[in-house]
PDB file of C-alpha atoms in Angstrom:
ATOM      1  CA  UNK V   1      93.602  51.807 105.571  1.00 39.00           C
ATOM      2  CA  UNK V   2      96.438  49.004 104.964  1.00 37.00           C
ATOM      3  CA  UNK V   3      98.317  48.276 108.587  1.00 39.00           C
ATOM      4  CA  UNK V   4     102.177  48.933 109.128  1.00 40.00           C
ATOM      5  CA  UNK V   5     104.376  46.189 110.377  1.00 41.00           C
ATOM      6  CA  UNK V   6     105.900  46.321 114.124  1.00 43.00           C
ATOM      7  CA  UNK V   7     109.337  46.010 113.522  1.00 40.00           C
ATOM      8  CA  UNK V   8     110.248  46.397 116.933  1.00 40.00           C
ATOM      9  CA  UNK V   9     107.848  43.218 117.293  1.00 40.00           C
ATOM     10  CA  UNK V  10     108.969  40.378 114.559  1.00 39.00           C
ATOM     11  CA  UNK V  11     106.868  37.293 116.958  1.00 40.00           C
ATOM     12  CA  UNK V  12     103.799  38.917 116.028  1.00 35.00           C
ATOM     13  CA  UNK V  13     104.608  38.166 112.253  1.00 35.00           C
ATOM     14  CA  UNK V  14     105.969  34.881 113.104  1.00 36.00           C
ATOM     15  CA  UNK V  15     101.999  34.263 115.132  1.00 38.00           C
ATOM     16  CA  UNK V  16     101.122  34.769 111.747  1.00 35.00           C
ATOM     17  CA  UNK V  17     102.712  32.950 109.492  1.00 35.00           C
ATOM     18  CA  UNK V  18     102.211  30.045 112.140  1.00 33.00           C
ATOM     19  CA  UNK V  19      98.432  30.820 111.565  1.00 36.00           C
ATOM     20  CA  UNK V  20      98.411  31.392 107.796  1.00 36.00           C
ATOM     21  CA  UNK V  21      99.389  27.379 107.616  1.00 35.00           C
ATOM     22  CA  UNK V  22      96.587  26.027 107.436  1.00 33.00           C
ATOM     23  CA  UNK V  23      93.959  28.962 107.049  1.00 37.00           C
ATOM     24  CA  UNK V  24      93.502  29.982 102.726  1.00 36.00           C
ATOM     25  CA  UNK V  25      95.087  27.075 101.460  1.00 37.00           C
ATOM     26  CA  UNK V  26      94.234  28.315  97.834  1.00 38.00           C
ATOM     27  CA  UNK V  27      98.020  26.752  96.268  1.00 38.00           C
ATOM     28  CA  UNK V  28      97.989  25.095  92.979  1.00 37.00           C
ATOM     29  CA  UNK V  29      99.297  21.665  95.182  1.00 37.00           C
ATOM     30  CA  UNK V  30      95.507  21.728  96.110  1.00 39.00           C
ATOM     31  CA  UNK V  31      94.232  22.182  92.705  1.00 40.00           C
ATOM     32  CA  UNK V  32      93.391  18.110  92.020  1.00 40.00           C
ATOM     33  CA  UNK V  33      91.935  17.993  95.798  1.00 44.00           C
ATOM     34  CA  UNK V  34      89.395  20.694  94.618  1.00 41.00           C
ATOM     35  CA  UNK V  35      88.802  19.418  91.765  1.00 45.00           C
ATOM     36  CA  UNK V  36      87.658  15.916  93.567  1.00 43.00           C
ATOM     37  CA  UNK V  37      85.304  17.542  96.150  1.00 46.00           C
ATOM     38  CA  UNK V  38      82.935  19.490  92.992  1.00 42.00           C
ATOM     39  CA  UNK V  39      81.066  16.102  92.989  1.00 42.00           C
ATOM     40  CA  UNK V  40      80.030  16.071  96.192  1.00 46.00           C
ATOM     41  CA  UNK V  41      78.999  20.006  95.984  1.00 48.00           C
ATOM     42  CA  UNK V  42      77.095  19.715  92.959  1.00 46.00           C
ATOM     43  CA  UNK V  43      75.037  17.609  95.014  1.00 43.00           C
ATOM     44  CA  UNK V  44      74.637  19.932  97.754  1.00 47.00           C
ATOM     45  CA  UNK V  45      74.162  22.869  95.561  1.00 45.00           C
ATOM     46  CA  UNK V  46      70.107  21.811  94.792  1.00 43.00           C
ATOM     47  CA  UNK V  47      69.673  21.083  98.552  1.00 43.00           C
ATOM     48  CA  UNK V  48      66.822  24.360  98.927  1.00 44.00           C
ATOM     49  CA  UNK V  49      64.596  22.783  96.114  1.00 40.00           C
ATOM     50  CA  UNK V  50      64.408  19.061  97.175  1.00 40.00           C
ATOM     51  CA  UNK V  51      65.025  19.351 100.731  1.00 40.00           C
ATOM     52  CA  UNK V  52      61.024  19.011 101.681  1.00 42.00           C
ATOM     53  CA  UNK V  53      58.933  16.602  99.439  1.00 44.00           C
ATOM     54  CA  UNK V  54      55.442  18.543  98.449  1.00 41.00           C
ATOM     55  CA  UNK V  55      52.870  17.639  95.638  1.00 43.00           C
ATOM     56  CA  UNK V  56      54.664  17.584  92.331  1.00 47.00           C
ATOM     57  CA  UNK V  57      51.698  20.588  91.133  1.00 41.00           C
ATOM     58  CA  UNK V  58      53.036  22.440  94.623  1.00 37.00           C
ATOM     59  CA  UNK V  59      56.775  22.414  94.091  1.00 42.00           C
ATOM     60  CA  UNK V  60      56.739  23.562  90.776  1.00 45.00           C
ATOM     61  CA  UNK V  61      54.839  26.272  91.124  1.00 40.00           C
ATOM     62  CA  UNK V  62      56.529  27.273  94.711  1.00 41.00           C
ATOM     63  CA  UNK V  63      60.238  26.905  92.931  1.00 41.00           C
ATOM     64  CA  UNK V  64      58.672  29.668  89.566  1.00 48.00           C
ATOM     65  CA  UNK V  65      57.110  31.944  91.853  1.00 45.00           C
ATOM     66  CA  UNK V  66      59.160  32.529  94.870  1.00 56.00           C
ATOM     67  CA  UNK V  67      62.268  30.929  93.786  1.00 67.00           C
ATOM     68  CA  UNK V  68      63.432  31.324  90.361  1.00 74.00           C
ATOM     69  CA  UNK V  69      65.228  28.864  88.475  1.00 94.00           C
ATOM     70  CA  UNK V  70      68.269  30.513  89.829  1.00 97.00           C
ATOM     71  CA  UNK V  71      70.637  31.496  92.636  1.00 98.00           C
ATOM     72  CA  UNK V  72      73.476  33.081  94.012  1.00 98.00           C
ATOM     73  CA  UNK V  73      74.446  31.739  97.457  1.00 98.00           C
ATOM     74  CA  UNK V  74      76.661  33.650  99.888  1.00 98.00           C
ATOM     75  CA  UNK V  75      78.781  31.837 101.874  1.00 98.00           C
ATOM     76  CA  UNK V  76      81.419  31.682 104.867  1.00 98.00           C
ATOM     77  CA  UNK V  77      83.496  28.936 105.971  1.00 97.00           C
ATOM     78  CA  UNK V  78      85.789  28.213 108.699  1.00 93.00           C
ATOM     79  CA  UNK V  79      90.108  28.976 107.989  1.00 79.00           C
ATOM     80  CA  UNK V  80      92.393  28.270 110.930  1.00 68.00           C
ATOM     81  CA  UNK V  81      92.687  32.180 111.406  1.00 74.00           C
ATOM     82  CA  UNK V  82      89.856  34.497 109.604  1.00 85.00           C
ATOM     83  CA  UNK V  83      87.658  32.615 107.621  1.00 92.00           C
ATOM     84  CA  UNK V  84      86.979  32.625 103.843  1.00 95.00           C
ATOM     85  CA  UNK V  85      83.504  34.371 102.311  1.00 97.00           C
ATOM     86  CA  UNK V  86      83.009  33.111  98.630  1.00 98.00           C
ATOM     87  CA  UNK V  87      79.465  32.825  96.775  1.00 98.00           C
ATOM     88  CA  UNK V  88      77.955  29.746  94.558  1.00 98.00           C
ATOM     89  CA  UNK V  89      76.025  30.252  92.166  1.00 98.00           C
ATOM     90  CA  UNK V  90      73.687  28.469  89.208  1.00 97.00           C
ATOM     91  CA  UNK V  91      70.527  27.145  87.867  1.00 97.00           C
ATOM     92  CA  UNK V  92      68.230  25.370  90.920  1.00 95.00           C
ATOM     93  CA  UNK V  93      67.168  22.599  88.620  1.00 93.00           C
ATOM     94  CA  UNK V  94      70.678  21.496  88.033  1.00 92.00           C
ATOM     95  CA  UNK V  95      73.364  20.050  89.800  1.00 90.00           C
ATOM     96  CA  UNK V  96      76.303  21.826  88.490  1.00 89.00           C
ATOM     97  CA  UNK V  97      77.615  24.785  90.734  1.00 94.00           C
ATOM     98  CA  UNK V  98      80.171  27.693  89.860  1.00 97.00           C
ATOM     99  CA  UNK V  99      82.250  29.326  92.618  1.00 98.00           C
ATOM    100  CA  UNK V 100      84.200  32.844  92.833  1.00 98.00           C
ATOM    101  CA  UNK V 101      85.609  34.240  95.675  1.00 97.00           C
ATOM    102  CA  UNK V 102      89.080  36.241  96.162  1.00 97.00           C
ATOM    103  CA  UNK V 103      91.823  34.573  97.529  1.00 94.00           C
ATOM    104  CA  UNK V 104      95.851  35.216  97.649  1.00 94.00           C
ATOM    105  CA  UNK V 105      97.474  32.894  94.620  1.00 93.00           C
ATOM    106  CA  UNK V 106     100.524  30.964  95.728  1.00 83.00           C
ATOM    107  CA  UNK V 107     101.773  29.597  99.039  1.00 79.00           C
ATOM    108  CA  UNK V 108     101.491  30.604 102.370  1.00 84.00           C
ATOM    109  CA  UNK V 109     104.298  33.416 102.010  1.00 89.00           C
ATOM    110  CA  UNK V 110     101.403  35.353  99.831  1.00 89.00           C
ATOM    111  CA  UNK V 111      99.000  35.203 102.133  1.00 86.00           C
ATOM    112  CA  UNK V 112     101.428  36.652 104.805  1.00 90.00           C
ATOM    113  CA  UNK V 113     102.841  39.402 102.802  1.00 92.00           C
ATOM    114  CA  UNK V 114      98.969  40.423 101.728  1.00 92.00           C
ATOM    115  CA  UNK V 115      98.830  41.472 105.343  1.00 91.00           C
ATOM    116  CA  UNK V 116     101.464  44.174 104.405  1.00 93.00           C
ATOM    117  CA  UNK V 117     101.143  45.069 100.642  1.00 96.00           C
ATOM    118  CA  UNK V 118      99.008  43.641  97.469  1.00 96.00           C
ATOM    119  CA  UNK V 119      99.438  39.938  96.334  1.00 96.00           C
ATOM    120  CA  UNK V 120      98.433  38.107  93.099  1.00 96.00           C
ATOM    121  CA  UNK V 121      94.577  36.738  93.272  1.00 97.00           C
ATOM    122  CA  UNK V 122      92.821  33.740  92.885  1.00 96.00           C
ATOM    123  CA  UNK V 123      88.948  34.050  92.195  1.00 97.00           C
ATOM    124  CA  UNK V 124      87.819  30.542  91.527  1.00 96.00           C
ATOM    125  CA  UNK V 125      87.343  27.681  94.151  1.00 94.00           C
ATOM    126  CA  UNK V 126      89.585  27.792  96.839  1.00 91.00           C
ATOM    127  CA  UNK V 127      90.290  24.651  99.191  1.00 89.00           C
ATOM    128  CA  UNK V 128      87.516  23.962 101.628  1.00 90.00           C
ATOM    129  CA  UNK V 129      84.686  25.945  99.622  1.00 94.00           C
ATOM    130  CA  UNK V 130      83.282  23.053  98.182  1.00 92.00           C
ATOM    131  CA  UNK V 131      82.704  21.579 101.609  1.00 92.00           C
ATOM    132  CA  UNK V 132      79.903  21.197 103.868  1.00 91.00           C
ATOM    133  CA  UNK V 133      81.454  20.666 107.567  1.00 94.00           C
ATOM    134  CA  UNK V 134      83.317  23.978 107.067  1.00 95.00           C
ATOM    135  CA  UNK V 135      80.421  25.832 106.270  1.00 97.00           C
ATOM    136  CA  UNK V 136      79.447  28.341 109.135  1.00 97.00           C
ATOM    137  CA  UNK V 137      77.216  31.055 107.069  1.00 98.00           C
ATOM    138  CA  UNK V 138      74.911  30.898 104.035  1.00 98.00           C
ATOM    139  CA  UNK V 139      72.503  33.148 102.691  1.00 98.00           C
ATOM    140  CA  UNK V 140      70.904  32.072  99.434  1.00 98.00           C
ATOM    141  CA  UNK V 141      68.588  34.309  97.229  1.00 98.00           C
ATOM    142  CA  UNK V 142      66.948  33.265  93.962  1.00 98.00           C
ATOM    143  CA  UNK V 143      66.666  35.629  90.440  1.00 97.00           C
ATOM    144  CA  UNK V 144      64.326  35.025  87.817  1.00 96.00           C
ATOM    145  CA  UNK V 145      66.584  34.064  84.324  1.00 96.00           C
ATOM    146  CA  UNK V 146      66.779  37.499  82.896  1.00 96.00           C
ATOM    147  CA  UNK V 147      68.229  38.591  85.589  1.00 97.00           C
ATOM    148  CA  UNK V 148      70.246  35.542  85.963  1.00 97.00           C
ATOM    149  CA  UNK V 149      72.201  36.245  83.390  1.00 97.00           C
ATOM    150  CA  UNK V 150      72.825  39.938  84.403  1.00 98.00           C
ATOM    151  CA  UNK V 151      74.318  38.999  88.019  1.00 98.00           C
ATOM    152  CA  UNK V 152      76.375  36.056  86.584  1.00 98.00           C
ATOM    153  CA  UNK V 153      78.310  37.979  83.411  1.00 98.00           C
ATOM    154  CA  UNK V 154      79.112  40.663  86.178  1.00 98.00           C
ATOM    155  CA  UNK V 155      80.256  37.710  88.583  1.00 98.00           C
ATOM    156  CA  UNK V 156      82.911  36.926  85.801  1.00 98.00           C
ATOM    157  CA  UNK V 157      83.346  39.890  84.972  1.00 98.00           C
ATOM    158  CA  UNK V 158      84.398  40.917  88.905  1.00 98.00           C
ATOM    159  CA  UNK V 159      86.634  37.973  88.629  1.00 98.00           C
ATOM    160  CA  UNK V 160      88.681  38.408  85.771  1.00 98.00           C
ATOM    161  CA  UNK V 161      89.353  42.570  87.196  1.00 97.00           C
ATOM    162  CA  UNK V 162      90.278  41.637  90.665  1.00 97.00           C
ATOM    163  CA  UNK V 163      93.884  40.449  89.635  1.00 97.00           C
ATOM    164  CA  UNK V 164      95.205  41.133  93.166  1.00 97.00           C
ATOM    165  CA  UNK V 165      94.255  40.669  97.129  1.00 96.00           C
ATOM    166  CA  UNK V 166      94.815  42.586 100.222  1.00 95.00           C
ATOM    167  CA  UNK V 167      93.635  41.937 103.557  1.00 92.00           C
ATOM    168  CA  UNK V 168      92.583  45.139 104.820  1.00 91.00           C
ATOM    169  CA  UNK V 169      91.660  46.438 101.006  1.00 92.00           C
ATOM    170  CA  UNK V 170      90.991  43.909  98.554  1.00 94.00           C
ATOM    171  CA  UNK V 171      89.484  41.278 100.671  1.00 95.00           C
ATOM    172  CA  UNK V 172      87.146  38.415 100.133  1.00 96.00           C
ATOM    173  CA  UNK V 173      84.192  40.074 102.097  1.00 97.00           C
ATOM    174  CA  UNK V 174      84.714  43.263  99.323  1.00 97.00           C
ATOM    175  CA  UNK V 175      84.397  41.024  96.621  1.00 98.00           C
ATOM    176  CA  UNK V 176      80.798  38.909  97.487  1.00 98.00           C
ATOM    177  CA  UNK V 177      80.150  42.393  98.697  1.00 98.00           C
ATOM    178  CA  UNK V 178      80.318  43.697  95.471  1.00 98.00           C
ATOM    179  CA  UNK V 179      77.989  41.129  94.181  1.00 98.00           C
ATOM    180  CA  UNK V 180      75.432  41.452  96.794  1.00 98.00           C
ATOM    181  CA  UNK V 181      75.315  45.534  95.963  1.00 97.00           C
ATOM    182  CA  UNK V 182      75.533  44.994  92.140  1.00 98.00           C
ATOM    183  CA  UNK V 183      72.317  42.915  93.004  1.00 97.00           C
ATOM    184  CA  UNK V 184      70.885  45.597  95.097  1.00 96.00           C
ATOM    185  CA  UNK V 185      70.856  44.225  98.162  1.00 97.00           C
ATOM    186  CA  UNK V 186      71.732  46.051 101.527  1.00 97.00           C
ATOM    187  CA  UNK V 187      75.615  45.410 102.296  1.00 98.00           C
ATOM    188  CA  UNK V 188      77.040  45.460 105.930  1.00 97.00           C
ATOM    189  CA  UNK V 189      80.301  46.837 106.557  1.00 94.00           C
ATOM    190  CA  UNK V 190      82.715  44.711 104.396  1.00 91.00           C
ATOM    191  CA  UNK V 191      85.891  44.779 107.267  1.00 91.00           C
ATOM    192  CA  UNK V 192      84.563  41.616 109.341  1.00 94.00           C
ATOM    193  CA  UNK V 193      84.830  38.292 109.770  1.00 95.00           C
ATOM    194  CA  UNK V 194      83.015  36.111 106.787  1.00 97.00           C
ATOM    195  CA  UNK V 195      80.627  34.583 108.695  1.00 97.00           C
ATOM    196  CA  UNK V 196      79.432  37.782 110.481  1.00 97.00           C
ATOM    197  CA  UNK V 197      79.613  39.696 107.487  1.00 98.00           C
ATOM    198  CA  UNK V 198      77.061  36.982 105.111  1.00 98.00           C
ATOM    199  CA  UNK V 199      75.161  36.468 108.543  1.00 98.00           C
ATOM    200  CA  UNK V 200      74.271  40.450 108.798  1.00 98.00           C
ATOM    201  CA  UNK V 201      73.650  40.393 104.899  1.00 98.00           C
ATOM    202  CA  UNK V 202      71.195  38.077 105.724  1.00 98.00           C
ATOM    203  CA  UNK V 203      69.600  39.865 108.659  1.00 98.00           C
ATOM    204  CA  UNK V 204      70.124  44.030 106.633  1.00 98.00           C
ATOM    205  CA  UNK V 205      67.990  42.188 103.885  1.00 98.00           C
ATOM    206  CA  UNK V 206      65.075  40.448 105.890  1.00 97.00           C
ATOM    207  CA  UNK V 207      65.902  37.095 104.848  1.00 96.00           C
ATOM    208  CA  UNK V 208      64.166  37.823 101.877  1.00 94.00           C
ATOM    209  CA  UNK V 209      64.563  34.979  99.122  1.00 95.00           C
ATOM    210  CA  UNK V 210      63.792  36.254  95.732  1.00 95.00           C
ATOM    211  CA  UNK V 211      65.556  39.321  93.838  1.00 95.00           C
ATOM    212  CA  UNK V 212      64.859  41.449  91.266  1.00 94.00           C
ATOM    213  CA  UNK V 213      67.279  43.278  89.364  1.00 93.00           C
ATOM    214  CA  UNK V 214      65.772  47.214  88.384  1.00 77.00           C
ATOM    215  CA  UNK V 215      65.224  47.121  84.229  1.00 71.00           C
ATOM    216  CA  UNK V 216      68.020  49.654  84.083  1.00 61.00           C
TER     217      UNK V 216
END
């Protein structure tokens, strides 16, 4: 249920506006800053399957068997106010990693007035996703490729019909939410901070690495 406004209170909006400054800073001004950090986070994306050296017999048949050749990772990160939840997602063997996640499009006046009504959306990589010191949740999970390719046409598919964002409605918990339940997995209750809400994901779910779509 979307919050009123306290009229009768205009320094709480002003508190956050102040906080909005520096918290989702998803503006096309960031765009080429972005666009340098994907480097570094294709790196970063293959850390689970290299991360431990092992015989070369052991590792292969440890990343077919309980890993799959692919992922989706949830994540959360820090923002100066809420925090952002996004997931990345690809193929373990390769450094390349896609990003979605919903975020307000424009300047900080969006993200204020989402408080209050619907704003245009943003559903790619949003500053800060791509890097590692403002990481404070993950929860990674591996699919075979069949079902690879299931979870990642319905990733796009989430993206290109979520053409708005809200923060009480159409938030960026609902959307890796969405993912996690198209994927069957157990989903807390989507209304919390990121980092809580990927950290009971987690926790609802066992920890449990590997996922298997149903053949429906």
């Amino acid at each position: 249920m979307t919050s009123k406004p306290d009229r009768s209170r205009p320094g709480i909006l002003a508190g956050v506006a102040l906080a909005a400054m520096v918290a989702c800073m998803t503006h096309s001004a960031l765009a080429q800053e972005v666009n340098k950090r994907v480097a570094d986070a294709n790196a970063l994306a293959t850390t689970d399957t290299t991360s431990r050296p092992a015989p070369q017999s052991t590792r292969r048949s440890v990343a077919r068997a309980e890993k799959g050749p692919y992922y989706v990772d949830f994540r959360a990160r820090t923002a100066a106010s809420w925090g952002h939840a996004f997931v990345w997602y690809g193929k373990t063997s390769e450094k390349a990693v896609e990003v979605a996640g919903l975020t307000p499009a424009g300047d900080t006046l969006a993200y204020v007035l989402g408080h209050l009504t619907f704003v245009p959306a943003e559903t790619g990589a949003s500053y800060g996703d791509l890097d590692p010191e403002y990481l404070t949740a993950s929860y990674r999970v591996y699919l075979n490729e069949a079902d690879a390719k299931r979870v990642f046409a319905y990733i796009k598919k989430l993206q290109a019909n979520s053409p708005v964002w809200n923060a009480e409605t159409m938030n960026c918990t609902g959307f890796i939410g969405d993912i996690a339940e198209f994927m069957g997995l157990e989903v807390p209750n989507r209304w919390q901070r990121p980092e809580n809400f990927v950290n009971r994901l987690k926790e609802m779910n066992g920890g449990r690495r590997m996922v298997r779509l149903s053949a429906d």
